[in-house]
mmCIF file of C-alpha atoms in Angstrom:
data_model
loop_
_atom_site.group_PDB
_atom_site.id
_atom_site.type_symbol
_atom_site.label_atom_id
_atom_site.label_comp_id
_atom_site.label_asym_id
_atom_site.label_seq_id
_atom_site.Cartn_x
_atom_site.Cartn_y
_atom_site.Cartn_z
ATOM 1 C CA MET A 1 5.712 -13.549 12.754
ATOM 2 C CA GLU A 2 2.924 -10.897 12.534
ATOM 3 C CA ALA A 3 3.970 -7.737 10.583
ATOM 4 C CA ILE A 4 0.910 -6.116 11.982
ATOM 5 C CA LYS A 5 -1.360 -6.326 15.115
ATOM 6 C CA ILE A 6 -4.390 -4.145 15.084
ATOM 7 C CA GLU A 7 -6.600 -3.985 18.269
ATOM 8 C CA LYS A 8 -9.823 -2.003 18.590
ATOM 9 C CA LEU A 9 -8.083 0.855 16.296
ATOM 10 C CA THR A 10 -10.533 3.931 16.093
ATOM 11 C CA LYS A 11 -10.336 7.120 14.191
ATOM 12 C CA ASP A 12 -12.942 9.996 14.467
ATOM 13 C CA PHE A 13 -13.144 13.109 12.626
ATOM 14 C CA LYS A 14 -15.583 15.326 14.315
ATOM 15 C CA SER A 15 -18.724 13.775 13.918
ATOM 16 C CA ARG A 16 -17.795 11.140 11.521
ATOM 17 C CA ARG A 17 -16.089 7.707 12.529
ATOM 18 C CA ALA A 18 -13.484 6.831 9.605
ATOM 19 C CA VAL A 19 -12.331 3.738 11.230
ATOM 20 C CA ASN A 20 -14.303 1.672 13.756
ATOM 21 C CA GLU A 21 -12.707 -0.679 16.388
ATOM 22 C CA LEU A 22 -10.431 -2.478 13.587
ATOM 23 C CA ASP A 23 -9.403 -5.670 14.693
ATOM 24 C CA LEU A 24 -6.623 -7.321 12.463
ATOM 25 C CA GLU A 25 -3.588 -9.168 12.116
ATOM 26 C CA ILE A 26 -1.598 -9.539 8.867
ATOM 27 C CA ARG A 27 1.327 -12.041 8.536
ATOM 28 C CA GLU A 28 4.863 -11.200 7.561
ATOM 29 C CA GLY A 29 5.549 -11.936 4.132
ATOM 30 C CA GLU A 30 1.939 -11.483 3.073
ATOM 31 C CA CYS A 31 0.475 -9.518 0.376
ATOM 32 C CA PHE A 32 -2.543 -8.151 1.923
ATOM 33 C CA ALA A 33 -5.449 -6.158 0.346
ATOM 34 C CA LEU A 34 -7.766 -3.605 2.042
ATOM 35 C CA LEU A 35 -10.684 -3.710 -0.391
ATOM 36 C CA GLY A 36 -13.434 -1.143 -0.232
ATOM 37 C CA GLN A 37 -15.309 1.970 -1.597
ATOM 38 C CA ASN A 38 -13.746 5.443 -1.361
ATOM 39 C CA GLY A 39 -14.681 6.829 2.414
ATOM 40 C CA ALA A 40 -14.539 3.001 3.643
ATOM 41 C CA GLY A 41 -11.422 3.629 6.047
ATOM 42 C CA LYS A 42 -8.717 2.290 3.983
ATOM 43 C CA THR A 43 -6.447 5.342 3.712
ATOM 44 C CA THR A 44 -7.062 6.627 7.078
ATOM 45 C CA THR A 45 -6.040 2.929 8.473
ATOM 46 C CA ILE A 46 -2.929 3.248 6.593
ATOM 47 C CA LYS A 47 -1.941 6.643 8.128
ATOM 48 C CA LEU A 48 -2.816 5.696 11.474
ATOM 49 C CA LEU A 49 -0.356 2.369 10.912
ATOM 50 C CA CYS A 50 2.015 4.671 9.313
ATOM 51 C CA CYS A 51 1.908 6.940 12.588
ATOM 52 C CA LEU A 52 0.767 9.919 10.427
ATOM 53 C CA LEU A 53 -2.684 10.028 12.072
ATOM 54 C CA PRO A 54 -3.050 9.742 16.134
ATOM 55 C CA PRO A 55 -5.905 7.214 16.976
ATOM 56 C CA THR A 56 -8.808 8.240 18.795
ATOM 57 C CA SER A 57 -8.513 4.853 20.730
ATOM 58 C CA GLY A 58 -7.111 1.399 20.326
ATOM 59 C CA GLU A 59 -3.455 0.580 19.603
ATOM 60 C CA ALA A 60 -1.498 -1.170 16.665
ATOM 61 C CA PHE A 61 1.765 -2.792 16.547
ATOM 62 C CA VAL A 62 4.090 -2.914 13.713
ATOM 63 C CA PHE A 63 6.455 -5.821 13.929
ATOM 64 C CA GLY A 64 6.027 -5.410 17.691
ATOM 65 C CA LYS A 65 6.462 -1.590 17.955
ATOM 66 C CA SER A 66 3.500 0.477 18.999
ATOM 67 C CA ILE A 67 2.171 3.210 16.916
ATOM 68 C CA LEU A 68 1.366 5.425 20.236
ATOM 69 C CA HIS A 69 4.995 5.004 21.696
ATOM 70 C CA GLU A 70 7.409 3.908 19.043
ATOM 71 C CA ALA A 71 6.589 6.049 16.144
ATOM 72 C CA ASP A 72 10.294 6.471 15.111
ATOM 73 C CA GLY A 73 11.136 2.909 15.238
ATOM 74 C CA ILE A 74 8.041 2.126 13.010
ATOM 75 C CA LYS A 75 8.963 4.865 10.362
ATOM 76 C CA SER A 76 12.531 3.434 9.981
ATOM 77 C CA ILE A 77 11.066 0.115 8.993
ATOM 78 C CA ILE A 78 8.211 0.733 6.743
ATOM 79 C CA ASN A 79 7.493 2.788 3.486
ATOM 80 C CA VAL A 80 4.545 4.086 1.778
ATOM 81 C CA SER A 81 3.771 5.072 -1.887
ATOM 82 C CA PRO A 82 0.501 7.208 -1.451
ATOM 83 C CA GLN A 83 -2.296 7.847 -3.736
ATOM 84 C CA GLU A 84 -0.895 11.174 -5.013
ATOM 85 C CA THR A 85 2.222 10.005 -7.041
ATOM 86 C CA ALA A 86 4.874 11.399 -4.855
ATOM 87 C CA ILE A 87 7.922 12.765 -6.819
ATOM 88 C CA ALA A 88 9.714 15.816 -7.504
ATOM 89 C CA PRO A 89 8.632 16.813 -10.582
ATOM 90 C CA LYS A 90 11.959 18.944 -11.548
ATOM 91 C CA LEU A 91 14.338 16.292 -10.535
ATOM 92 C CA SER A 92 15.464 13.365 -12.951
ATOM 93 C CA VAL A 93 14.103 9.898 -12.284
ATOM 94 C CA ARG A 94 17.685 8.999 -11.291
ATOM 95 C CA GLU A 95 17.827 11.800 -8.675
ATOM 96 C CA ASN A 96 14.412 11.230 -7.376
ATOM 97 C CA LEU A 97 15.645 7.885 -6.381
ATOM 98 C CA GLU A 98 18.972 8.811 -4.740
ATOM 99 C CA LEU A 99 17.606 11.880 -3.038
ATOM 100 C CA ILE A 100 14.955 9.581 -1.389
ATOM 101 C CA ALA A 101 17.889 7.125 -0.403
ATOM 102 C CA GLU A 102 20.156 9.884 1.103
ATOM 103 C CA LEU A 103 17.130 11.537 2.816
ATOM 104 C CA TYR A 104 16.911 8.256 4.837
ATOM 105 C CA GLY A 105 20.638 8.108 5.601
ATOM 106 C CA VAL A 106 22.049 5.830 2.742
ATOM 107 C CA GLU A 107 25.678 6.766 1.795
ATOM 108 C CA ARG A 108 25.855 8.442 -1.692
ATOM 109 C CA SER A 109 27.713 5.432 -3.344
ATOM 110 C CA GLU A 110 25.201 2.778 -1.896
ATOM 111 C CA ALA A 111 22.251 5.159 -2.861
ATOM 112 C CA ARG A 112 23.777 5.374 -6.561
ATOM 113 C CA ARG A 113 24.020 1.498 -6.539
ATOM 114 C CA ARG A 114 20.428 1.056 -5.286
ATOM 115 C CA ALA A 115 19.092 3.638 -7.720
ATOM 116 C CA ALA A 116 21.029 1.746 -10.983
ATOM 117 C CA GLU A 117 19.224 -1.534 -9.558
ATOM 118 C CA LEU A 118 15.897 -0.200 -9.395
ATOM 119 C CA LEU A 119 15.876 1.792 -12.707
ATOM 120 C CA GLU A 120 16.793 -1.464 -14.472
ATOM 121 C CA LYS A 121 14.157 -3.495 -12.178
ATOM 122 C CA PHE A 122 11.283 -0.995 -13.110
ATOM 123 C CA GLY A 123 11.900 -0.559 -16.521
ATOM 124 C CA LEU A 124 13.132 3.116 -16.188
ATOM 125 C CA ILE A 125 16.612 2.951 -17.169
ATOM 126 C CA ASP A 126 15.946 4.572 -20.552
ATOM 127 C CA ARG A 127 14.367 7.466 -18.645
ATOM 128 C CA ALA A 128 16.885 7.967 -16.090
ATOM 129 C CA LYS A 129 18.144 11.516 -17.148
ATOM 130 C CA ASP A 130 14.766 12.645 -17.992
ATOM 131 C CA ARG A 131 12.856 15.003 -15.681
ATOM 132 C CA ALA A 132 10.093 13.105 -13.566
ATOM 133 C CA LYS A 133 7.165 15.310 -14.909
ATOM 134 C CA SER A 134 7.907 14.054 -18.497
ATOM 135 C CA LEU A 135 6.801 10.874 -17.671
ATOM 136 C CA SER A 136 3.318 9.043 -18.313
ATOM 137 C CA GLY A 137 1.069 8.323 -15.239
ATOM 138 C CA GLY A 138 1.868 5.162 -15.356
ATOM 139 C CA LEU A 139 5.764 5.410 -15.560
ATOM 140 C CA GLN A 140 5.362 8.098 -12.712
ATOM 141 C CA ARG A 141 3.650 5.389 -10.598
ATOM 142 C CA ARG A 142 6.446 3.422 -11.129
ATOM 143 C CA LEU A 143 8.922 5.849 -10.039
ATOM 144 C CA SER A 144 6.731 6.579 -7.094
ATOM 145 C CA ILE A 145 6.970 2.712 -5.812
ATOM 146 C CA ALA A 146 10.570 2.624 -6.471
ATOM 147 C CA MET A 147 11.130 5.341 -4.217
ATOM 148 C CA ALA A 148 9.380 3.799 -1.443
ATOM 149 C CA ILE A 149 11.057 0.646 -1.657
ATOM 150 C CA ILE A 150 14.727 2.439 -2.236
ATOM 151 C CA THR A 151 15.029 2.298 1.431
ATOM 152 C CA GLU A 152 14.523 -1.587 1.663
ATOM 153 C CA PRO A 153 11.662 -1.375 4.092
ATOM 154 C CA LYS A 154 10.383 -4.374 5.867
ATOM 155 C CA LEU A 155 6.809 -3.221 5.303
ATOM 156 C CA LEU A 156 5.367 -1.400 2.213
ATOM 157 C CA PHE A 157 2.050 0.267 2.000
ATOM 158 C CA LEU A 158 0.504 0.833 -1.461
ATOM 159 C CA ASP A 159 -2.097 3.378 -1.385
ATOM 160 C CA GLU A 160 -4.549 2.795 -4.638
ATOM 161 C CA PRO A 161 -1.328 2.069 -6.346
ATOM 162 C CA THR A 162 -3.233 1.609 -10.105
ATOM 163 C CA LEU A 163 -5.856 4.527 -9.444
ATOM 164 C CA GLY A 164 -6.318 6.583 -12.725
ATOM 165 C CA LEU A 165 -4.194 4.540 -14.842
ATOM 166 C CA ASP A 166 -5.504 2.850 -17.777
ATOM 167 C CA VAL A 167 -5.756 -1.096 -18.367
ATOM 168 C CA ARG A 168 -2.330 -1.688 -19.754
ATOM 169 C CA ALA A 169 -0.336 0.653 -17.332
ATOM 170 C CA ARG A 170 -2.541 -0.935 -14.400
ATOM 171 C CA ARG A 171 -1.501 -4.700 -15.710
ATOM 172 C CA GLU A 172 2.146 -3.727 -15.806
ATOM 173 C CA LEU A 173 2.482 -2.092 -12.311
ATOM 174 C CA TRP A 174 0.408 -5.624 -11.349
ATOM 175 C CA SER A 175 3.625 -7.380 -12.385
ATOM 176 C CA LEU A 176 5.904 -5.016 -10.514
ATOM 177 C CA VAL A 177 3.756 -5.461 -7.377
ATOM 178 C CA ALA A 178 4.165 -9.119 -7.568
ATOM 179 C CA GLN A 179 7.754 -9.328 -7.928
ATOM 180 C CA LEU A 180 8.075 -7.407 -4.452
ATOM 181 C CA LYS A 181 5.965 -10.096 -2.690
ATOM 182 C CA SER A 182 8.905 -12.043 -2.190
ATOM 183 C CA GLU A 183 10.924 -9.275 -0.975
ATOM 184 C CA MET A 184 8.659 -7.774 1.607
ATOM 185 C CA THR A 185 5.438 -7.652 3.513
ATOM 186 C CA VAL A 186 3.139 -5.553 1.511
ATOM 187 C CA ILE A 187 -0.214 -3.883 2.202
ATOM 188 C CA LEU A 188 -2.376 -2.284 -0.339
ATOM 189 C CA THR A 189 -5.661 -0.399 -0.581
ATOM 190 C CA THR A 190 -7.818 -0.814 -3.644
ATOM 191 C CA HIS A 191 -11.356 -0.661 -4.835
ATOM 192 C CA TYR A 192 -10.533 -2.637 -7.801
ATOM 193 C CA MET A 193 -11.656 -5.761 -7.122
ATOM 194 C CA GLU A 194 -9.570 -7.912 -9.952
ATOM 195 C CA GLU A 195 -6.484 -6.266 -8.340
ATOM 196 C CA ALA A 196 -7.062 -7.669 -4.884
ATOM 197 C CA GLU A 197 -7.770 -11.117 -6.291
ATOM 198 C CA ALA A 198 -5.078 -11.215 -8.594
ATOM 199 C CA LEU A 199 -2.193 -9.816 -6.473
ATOM 200 C CA CYS A 200 -2.997 -10.732 -2.693
ATOM 201 C CA ASP A 201 -2.599 -13.771 -0.316
ATOM 202 C CA ARG A 202 -5.571 -12.477 1.791
ATOM 203 C CA ILE A 203 -8.285 -9.748 1.448
ATOM 204 C CA ALA A 204 -9.920 -7.570 3.968
ATOM 205 C CA ILE A 205 -13.037 -6.115 2.963
ATOM 206 C CA MET A 206 -13.902 -2.705 4.813
ATOM 207 C CA HIS A 207 -17.120 -0.748 4.480
ATOM 208 C CA GLU A 208 -18.007 2.465 6.245
ATOM 209 C CA GLY A 209 -15.102 1.904 8.395
ATOM 210 C CA VAL A 210 -16.062 -1.397 9.661
ATOM 211 C CA LEU A 211 -14.180 -4.657 8.863
ATOM 212 C CA ARG A 212 -16.701 -6.931 7.604
ATOM 213 C CA ALA A 213 -14.678 -10.109 6.364
ATOM 214 C CA VAL A 214 -11.002 -11.147 5.849
ATOM 215 C CA GLY A 215 -9.471 -14.519 4.531
ATOM 216 C CA THR A 216 -8.289 -15.841 1.478
ATOM 217 C CA MET A 217 -10.527 -16.014 -1.625
ATOM 218 C CA ASP A 218 -11.454 -19.822 -0.755
ATOM 219 C CA GLU A 219 -12.183 -18.940 2.565
ATOM 220 C CA LEU A 220 -14.486 -15.891 1.605
ATOM 221 C CA LYS A 221 -16.248 -18.038 -1.109
ATOM 222 C CA GLU A 222 -16.731 -20.705 1.773
ATOM 223 C CA ARG A 223 -18.150 -17.956 4.327
ATOM 224 C CA THR A 224 -20.427 -16.365 1.715
ATOM 225 C CA GLY A 225 -21.195 -19.427 -0.573
ATOM 226 C CA MET A 226 -20.431 -17.230 -3.778
ATOM 227 C CA ASP A 227 -18.073 -17.772 -6.408
ATOM 228 C CA ASN A 228 -16.613 -14.518 -7.063
ATOM 229 C CA LEU A 229 -15.462 -11.447 -5.324
ATOM 230 C CA GLU A 230 -17.752 -8.931 -6.834
ATOM 231 C CA ASP A 231 -20.896 -10.841 -5.362
ATOM 232 C CA ILE A 232 -19.146 -11.744 -2.301
ATOM 233 C CA PHE A 233 -18.329 -7.844 -1.709
ATOM 234 C CA LEU A 234 -21.896 -6.858 -2.637
ATOM 235 C CA SER A 235 -23.355 -9.383 0.314
ATOM 236 C CA LEU A 236 -21.214 -8.184 2.944
ATOM 237 C CA THR A 237 -21.483 -4.780 2.044
ATOM 238 C CA GLY A 238 -25.241 -4.390 1.665
ATOM 239 C CA GLY A 239 -25.510 -4.418 -2.029
ATOM 240 C CA GLU A 240 -23.361 -1.270 -2.400
ATOM 241 C CA ASP A 241 -21.194 -1.498 -5.360
ATOM 242 C CA LEU A 242 -17.091 -0.351 -5.175
ATOM 243 C CA ILE A 243 -17.877 2.334 -8.193
#
């Protein structure tokens, strides 16, 4: 089944076109990467699919539901961990998790059960009573992702999940994301090529709002005749590097 079907999706901001007639299909159960520079249109695409922005034109369907006409139905089956770490800094780690679950209508006893499970899974059990603001950047990102999955979404968006983290924290977060692949459809945006290659089943390369290529690493290699993702990216974006 298709998790997402995008048809000529376009978003303009005054004189700037952020997403340009995007056509894309993402399968249920995939871990899928949107790879591109800052300003490539990745985050705008995520906001359109989450029904946080209206498109200028085009349409998209999330598990068969229209972003134009069924926003409430879509929002009930997705969640997102944004670029900005989305936590309540003065609440404890446990309280952050339980709050989000209850906001989504989960009964308190079930919210506590899910929170306990995620504290263990994400290596936060020893920090459960600490205020969220006391966590390191890497642990805050773990908490932000845990808050996004406590609602048990069918589709999880991770927008630049390791942005600003050091190498060790990034690799630790990769391990957590890899575990999620068997549980839900995951779409992540990134400008780290090694991240896309390590985690994702397929990769879509975006540049200046346009989809330049999509496929597995083997398919992208075959298309371009190149052996590594950096060279593939450069060949498809006119020689402009990600960083």
